[in-house]
Protein backbone atom coordinates (compact mmCIF):
# COMPACT_ATOMS: atom_id res chain seq x y z
CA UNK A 1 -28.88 50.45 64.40
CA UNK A 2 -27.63 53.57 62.16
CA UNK A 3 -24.85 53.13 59.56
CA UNK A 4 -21.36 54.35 60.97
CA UNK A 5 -18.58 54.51 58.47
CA UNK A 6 -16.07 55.25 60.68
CA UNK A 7 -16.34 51.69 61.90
CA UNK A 8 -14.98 50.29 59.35
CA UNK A 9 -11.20 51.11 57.58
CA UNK A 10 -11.15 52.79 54.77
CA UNK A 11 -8.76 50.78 51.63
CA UNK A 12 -8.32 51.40 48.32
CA UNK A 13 -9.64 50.08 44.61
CA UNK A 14 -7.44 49.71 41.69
CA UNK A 15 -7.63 48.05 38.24
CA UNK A 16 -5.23 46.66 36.79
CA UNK A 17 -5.29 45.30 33.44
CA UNK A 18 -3.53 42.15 31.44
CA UNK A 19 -3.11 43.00 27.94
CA UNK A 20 -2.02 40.31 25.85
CA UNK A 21 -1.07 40.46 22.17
CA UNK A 22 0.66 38.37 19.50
CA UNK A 23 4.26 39.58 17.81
CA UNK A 24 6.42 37.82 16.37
CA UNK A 25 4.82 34.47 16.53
CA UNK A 26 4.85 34.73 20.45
CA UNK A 27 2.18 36.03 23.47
CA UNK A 28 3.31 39.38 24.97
CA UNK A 29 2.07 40.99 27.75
CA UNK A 30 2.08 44.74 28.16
CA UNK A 31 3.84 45.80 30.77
CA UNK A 32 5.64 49.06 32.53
CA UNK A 33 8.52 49.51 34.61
CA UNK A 34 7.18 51.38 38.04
CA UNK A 35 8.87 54.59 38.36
CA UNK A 36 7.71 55.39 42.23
CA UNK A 37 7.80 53.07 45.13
CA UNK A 38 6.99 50.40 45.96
CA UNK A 39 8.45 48.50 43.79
CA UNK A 40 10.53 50.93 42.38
CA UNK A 41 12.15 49.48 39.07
CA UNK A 42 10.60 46.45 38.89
CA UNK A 43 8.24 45.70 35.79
CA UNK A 44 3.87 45.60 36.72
CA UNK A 45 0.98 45.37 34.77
CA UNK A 46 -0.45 48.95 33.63
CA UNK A 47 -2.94 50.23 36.27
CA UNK A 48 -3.25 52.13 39.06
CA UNK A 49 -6.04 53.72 41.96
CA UNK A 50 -9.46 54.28 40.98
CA UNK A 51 -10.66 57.72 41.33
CA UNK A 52 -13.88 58.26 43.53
CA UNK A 53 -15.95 59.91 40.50
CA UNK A 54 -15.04 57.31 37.88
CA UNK A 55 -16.43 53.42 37.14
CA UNK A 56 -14.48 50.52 37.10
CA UNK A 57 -14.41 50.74 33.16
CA UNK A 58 -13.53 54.01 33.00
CA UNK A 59 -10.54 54.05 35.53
CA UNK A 60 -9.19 50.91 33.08
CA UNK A 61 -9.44 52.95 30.28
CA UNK A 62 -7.47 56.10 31.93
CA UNK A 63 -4.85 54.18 33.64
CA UNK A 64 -4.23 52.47 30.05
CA UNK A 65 -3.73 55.65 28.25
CA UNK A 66 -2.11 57.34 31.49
CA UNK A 67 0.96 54.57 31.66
CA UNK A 68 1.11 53.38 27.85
CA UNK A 69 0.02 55.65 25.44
CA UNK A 70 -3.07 53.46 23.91
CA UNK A 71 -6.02 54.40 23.76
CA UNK A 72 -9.34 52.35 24.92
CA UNK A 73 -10.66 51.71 21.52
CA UNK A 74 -7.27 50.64 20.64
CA UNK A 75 -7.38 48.01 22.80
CA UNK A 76 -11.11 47.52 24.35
CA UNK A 77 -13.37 48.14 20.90
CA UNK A 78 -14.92 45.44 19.16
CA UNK A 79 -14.72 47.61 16.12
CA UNK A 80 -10.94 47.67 16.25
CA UNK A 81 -11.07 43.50 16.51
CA UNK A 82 -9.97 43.46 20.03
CA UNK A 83 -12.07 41.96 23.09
CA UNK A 84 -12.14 43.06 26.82
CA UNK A 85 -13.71 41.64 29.84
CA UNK A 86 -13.30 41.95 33.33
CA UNK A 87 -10.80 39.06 34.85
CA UNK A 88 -11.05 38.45 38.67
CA UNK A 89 -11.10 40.14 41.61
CA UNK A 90 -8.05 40.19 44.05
CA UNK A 91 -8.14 41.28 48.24
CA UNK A 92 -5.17 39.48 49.89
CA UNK A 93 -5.06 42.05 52.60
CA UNK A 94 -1.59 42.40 52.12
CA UNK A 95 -1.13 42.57 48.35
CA UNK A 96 0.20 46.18 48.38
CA UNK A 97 2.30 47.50 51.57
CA UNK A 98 0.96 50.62 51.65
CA UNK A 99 -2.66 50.35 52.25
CA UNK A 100 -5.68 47.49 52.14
CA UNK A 101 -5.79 47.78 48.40
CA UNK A 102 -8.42 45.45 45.82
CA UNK A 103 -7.78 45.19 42.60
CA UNK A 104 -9.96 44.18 39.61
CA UNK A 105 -8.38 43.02 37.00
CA UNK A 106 -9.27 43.39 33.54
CA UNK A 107 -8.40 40.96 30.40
CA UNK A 108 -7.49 42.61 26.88
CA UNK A 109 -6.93 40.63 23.68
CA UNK A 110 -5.94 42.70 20.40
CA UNK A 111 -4.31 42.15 17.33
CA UNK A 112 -0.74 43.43 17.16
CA UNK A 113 -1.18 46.94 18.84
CA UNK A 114 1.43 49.66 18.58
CA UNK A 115 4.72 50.26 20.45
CA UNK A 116 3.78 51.47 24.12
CA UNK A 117 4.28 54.85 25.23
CA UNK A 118 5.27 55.28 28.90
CA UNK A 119 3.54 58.04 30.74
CA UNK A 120 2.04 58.63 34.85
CA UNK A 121 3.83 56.32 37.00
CA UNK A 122 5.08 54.27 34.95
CA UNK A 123 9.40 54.84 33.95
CA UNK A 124 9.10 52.82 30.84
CA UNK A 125 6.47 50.50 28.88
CA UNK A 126 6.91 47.77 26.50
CA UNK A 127 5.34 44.56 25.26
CA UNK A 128 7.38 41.78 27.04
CA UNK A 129 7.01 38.03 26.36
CA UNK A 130 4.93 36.14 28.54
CA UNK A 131 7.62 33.04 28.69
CA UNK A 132 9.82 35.78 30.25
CA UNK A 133 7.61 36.65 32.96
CA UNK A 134 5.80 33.24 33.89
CA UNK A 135 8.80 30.82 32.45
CA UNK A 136 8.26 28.39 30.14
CA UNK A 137 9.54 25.45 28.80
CA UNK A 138 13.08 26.99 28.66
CA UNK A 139 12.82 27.42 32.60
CA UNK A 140 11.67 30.16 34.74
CA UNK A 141 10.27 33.49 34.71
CA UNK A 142 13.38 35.98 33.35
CA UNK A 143 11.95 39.43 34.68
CA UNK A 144 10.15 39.31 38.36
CA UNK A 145 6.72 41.31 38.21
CA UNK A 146 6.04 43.58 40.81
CA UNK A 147 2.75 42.91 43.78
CA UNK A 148 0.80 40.27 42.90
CA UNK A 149 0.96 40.67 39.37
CA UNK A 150 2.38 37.22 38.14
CA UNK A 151 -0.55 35.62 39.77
CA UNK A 152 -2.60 38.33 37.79
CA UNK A 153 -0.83 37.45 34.11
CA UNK A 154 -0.99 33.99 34.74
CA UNK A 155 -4.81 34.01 35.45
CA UNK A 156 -5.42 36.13 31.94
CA UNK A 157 -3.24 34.01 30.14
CA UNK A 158 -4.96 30.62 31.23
CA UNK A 159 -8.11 32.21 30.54
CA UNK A 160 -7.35 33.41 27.01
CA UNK A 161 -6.10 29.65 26.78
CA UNK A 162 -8.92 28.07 27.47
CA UNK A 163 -11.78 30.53 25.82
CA UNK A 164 -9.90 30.02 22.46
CA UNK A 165 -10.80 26.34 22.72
CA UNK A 166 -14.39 26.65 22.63
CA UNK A 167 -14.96 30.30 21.43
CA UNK A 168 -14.33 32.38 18.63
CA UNK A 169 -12.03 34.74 20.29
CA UNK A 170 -8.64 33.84 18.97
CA UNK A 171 -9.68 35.58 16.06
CA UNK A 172 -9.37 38.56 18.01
CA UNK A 173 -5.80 38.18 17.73
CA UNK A 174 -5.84 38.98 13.82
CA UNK A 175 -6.46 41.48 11.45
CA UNK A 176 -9.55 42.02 10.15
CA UNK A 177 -8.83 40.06 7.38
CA UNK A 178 -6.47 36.87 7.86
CA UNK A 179 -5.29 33.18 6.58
CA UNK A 180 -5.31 30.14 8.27
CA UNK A 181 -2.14 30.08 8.48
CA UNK A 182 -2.49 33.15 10.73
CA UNK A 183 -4.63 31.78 13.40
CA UNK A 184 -3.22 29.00 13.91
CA UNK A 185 -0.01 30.74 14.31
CA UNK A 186 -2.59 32.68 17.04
CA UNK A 187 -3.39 29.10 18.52
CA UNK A 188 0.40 28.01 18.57
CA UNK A 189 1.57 31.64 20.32
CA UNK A 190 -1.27 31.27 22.89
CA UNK A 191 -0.94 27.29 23.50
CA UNK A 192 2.85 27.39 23.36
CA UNK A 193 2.23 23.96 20.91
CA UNK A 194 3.38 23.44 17.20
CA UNK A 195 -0.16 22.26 15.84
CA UNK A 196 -0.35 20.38 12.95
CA UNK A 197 -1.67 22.40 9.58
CA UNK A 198 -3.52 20.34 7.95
CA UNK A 199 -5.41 19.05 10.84
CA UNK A 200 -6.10 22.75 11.79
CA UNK A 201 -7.03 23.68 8.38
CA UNK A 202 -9.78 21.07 8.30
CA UNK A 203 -11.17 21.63 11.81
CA UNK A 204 -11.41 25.72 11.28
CA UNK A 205 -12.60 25.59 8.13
CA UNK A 206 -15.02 22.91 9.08
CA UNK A 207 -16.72 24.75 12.49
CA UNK A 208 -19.85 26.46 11.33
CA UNK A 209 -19.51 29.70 11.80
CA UNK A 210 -16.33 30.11 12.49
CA UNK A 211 -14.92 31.32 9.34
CA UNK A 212 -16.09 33.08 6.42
CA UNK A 213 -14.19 33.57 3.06
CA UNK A 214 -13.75 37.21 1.94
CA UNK A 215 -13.11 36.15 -1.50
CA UNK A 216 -8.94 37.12 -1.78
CA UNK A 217 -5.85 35.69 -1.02
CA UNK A 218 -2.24 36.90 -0.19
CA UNK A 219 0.99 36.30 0.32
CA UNK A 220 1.65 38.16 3.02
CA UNK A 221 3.47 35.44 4.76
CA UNK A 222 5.14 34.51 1.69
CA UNK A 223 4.49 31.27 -0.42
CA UNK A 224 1.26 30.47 -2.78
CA UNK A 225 -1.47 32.69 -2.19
CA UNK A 226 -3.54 31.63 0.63
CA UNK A 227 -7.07 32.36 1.38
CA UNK A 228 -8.33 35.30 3.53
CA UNK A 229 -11.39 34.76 5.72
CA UNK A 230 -12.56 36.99 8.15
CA UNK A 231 -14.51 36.13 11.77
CA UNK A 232 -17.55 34.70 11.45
CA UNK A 233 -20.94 34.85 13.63
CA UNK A 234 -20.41 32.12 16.28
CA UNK A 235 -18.85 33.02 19.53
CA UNK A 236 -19.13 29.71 20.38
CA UNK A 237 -16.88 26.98 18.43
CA UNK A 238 -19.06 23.37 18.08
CA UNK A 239 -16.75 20.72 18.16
CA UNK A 240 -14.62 22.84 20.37
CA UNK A 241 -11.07 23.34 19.39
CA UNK A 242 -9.53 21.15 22.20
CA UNK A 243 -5.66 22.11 23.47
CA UNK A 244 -3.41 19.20 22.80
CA UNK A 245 -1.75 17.76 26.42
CA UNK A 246 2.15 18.60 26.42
């Protein structure tokens, strides 16, 4: 029996993309304030529809740069220390009111990246903290995200929280160069726990391949000099670095 496309509705794909970054001791989400409806006002993850002659990866790279101002390697390159991979996939067939519309989301991790730049659709773009938009131990969510998008965030963050437990990828919220004291301030911001430092000290320090000492220090964060490492060849931590139960 021949193929007939007109048998089936047409919908829509879009990416959208959860960027998550660490400033000021506490995980931020990039987000921009919808300037068309629906949802006119309210605050969304960047994204938007992808175009028929582009990929999946390339639509998340325009849409980035289209509603914030950042550029793919910015925030996707490996060289730049940040880490991208594709999230889930999300059909509820009424997600978005004005068509059948699928999203695939996309996961971004990056050191502290640059103030946003709002452009496209979006009215305005900032980095916004995730407490604020999920809740946290203060209470709820502050700022309501527009669609499906908390369901979105949420299922970035817990993945980000638990691939830092057994893989090297928290490291892709530092510099190239860093201190202990940095990533565990990484672990702490993702987690939402105080760890202890010692205890982190040894278990970092002591996870082959984890770690390796660049031969400096600084006092960047102020005190005694402290010892710079950068990321080492494991992307897979052995013991894994377990999340302490709150």
């Amino acid at each position: 029996m021949p193929y007939d496309p007109s048998e089936f509705p047409p919908f829509a794909v879009t990416v959208d993309l959860v960027v998550l970054t660490v400033r000021r001791h506490a995980l931020c989400a990039l987000t921009v304030r919808r300037a068309e409806e629906p949802h006119r006002g309210r605050w969304a993850l960047p994204g938007g529809f992808v175009r028929v002659d582009e990929d999946l990866a390339s639509a998340a790279a325009r849409e980035l740069a289209e509603e914030t101002g950042l550029r793919a390697q910015d925030a996707g390159s490996r060289h730049a220390g940040a880490y991208l991979e594709q999230l889930a996939t999300y059909g509820d067939p009424h997600r978005d009111p004005r068509m059948r519309v699928v999203s695939v989301a996309h996961l971004v991790l990056a050191p502290d990246l640059p103030a946003p730049t709002a452009g496209g659709d979006a009215g305005s773009a900032q980095w916004t903290p995730v407490a604020r938009l999920l809740g946290g131990a203060e209470g709820g969510a502050v700022e309501r995200l527009a669609f499906d998008h908390a369901r979105i965030l949420a299922d970035g963050v817990e993945r980000a929280r638990s691939k830092i437990e057994y893989s090297s990828l928290a490291a892709a919220f530092c510099p190239a160069e860093f201190t202990v004291g940095e990533l565990r301030r990484v672990y702490e911001a993702v987690w939402g726990v105080a760890l202890d430092p010692r205890n982190f000290h040894r278990k970092v320090t002591g996870t082959p391949g984890f770690l390796v000492p660049v031969g400096g220090t600084t006092t960047r964060q102020g005190g005694r000099p402290a010892q710079l490492f950068r990321a080492g060849g494991a992307t897979l931590l052995n013991p894994p670095m377990l999340r302490p139960e709150v």
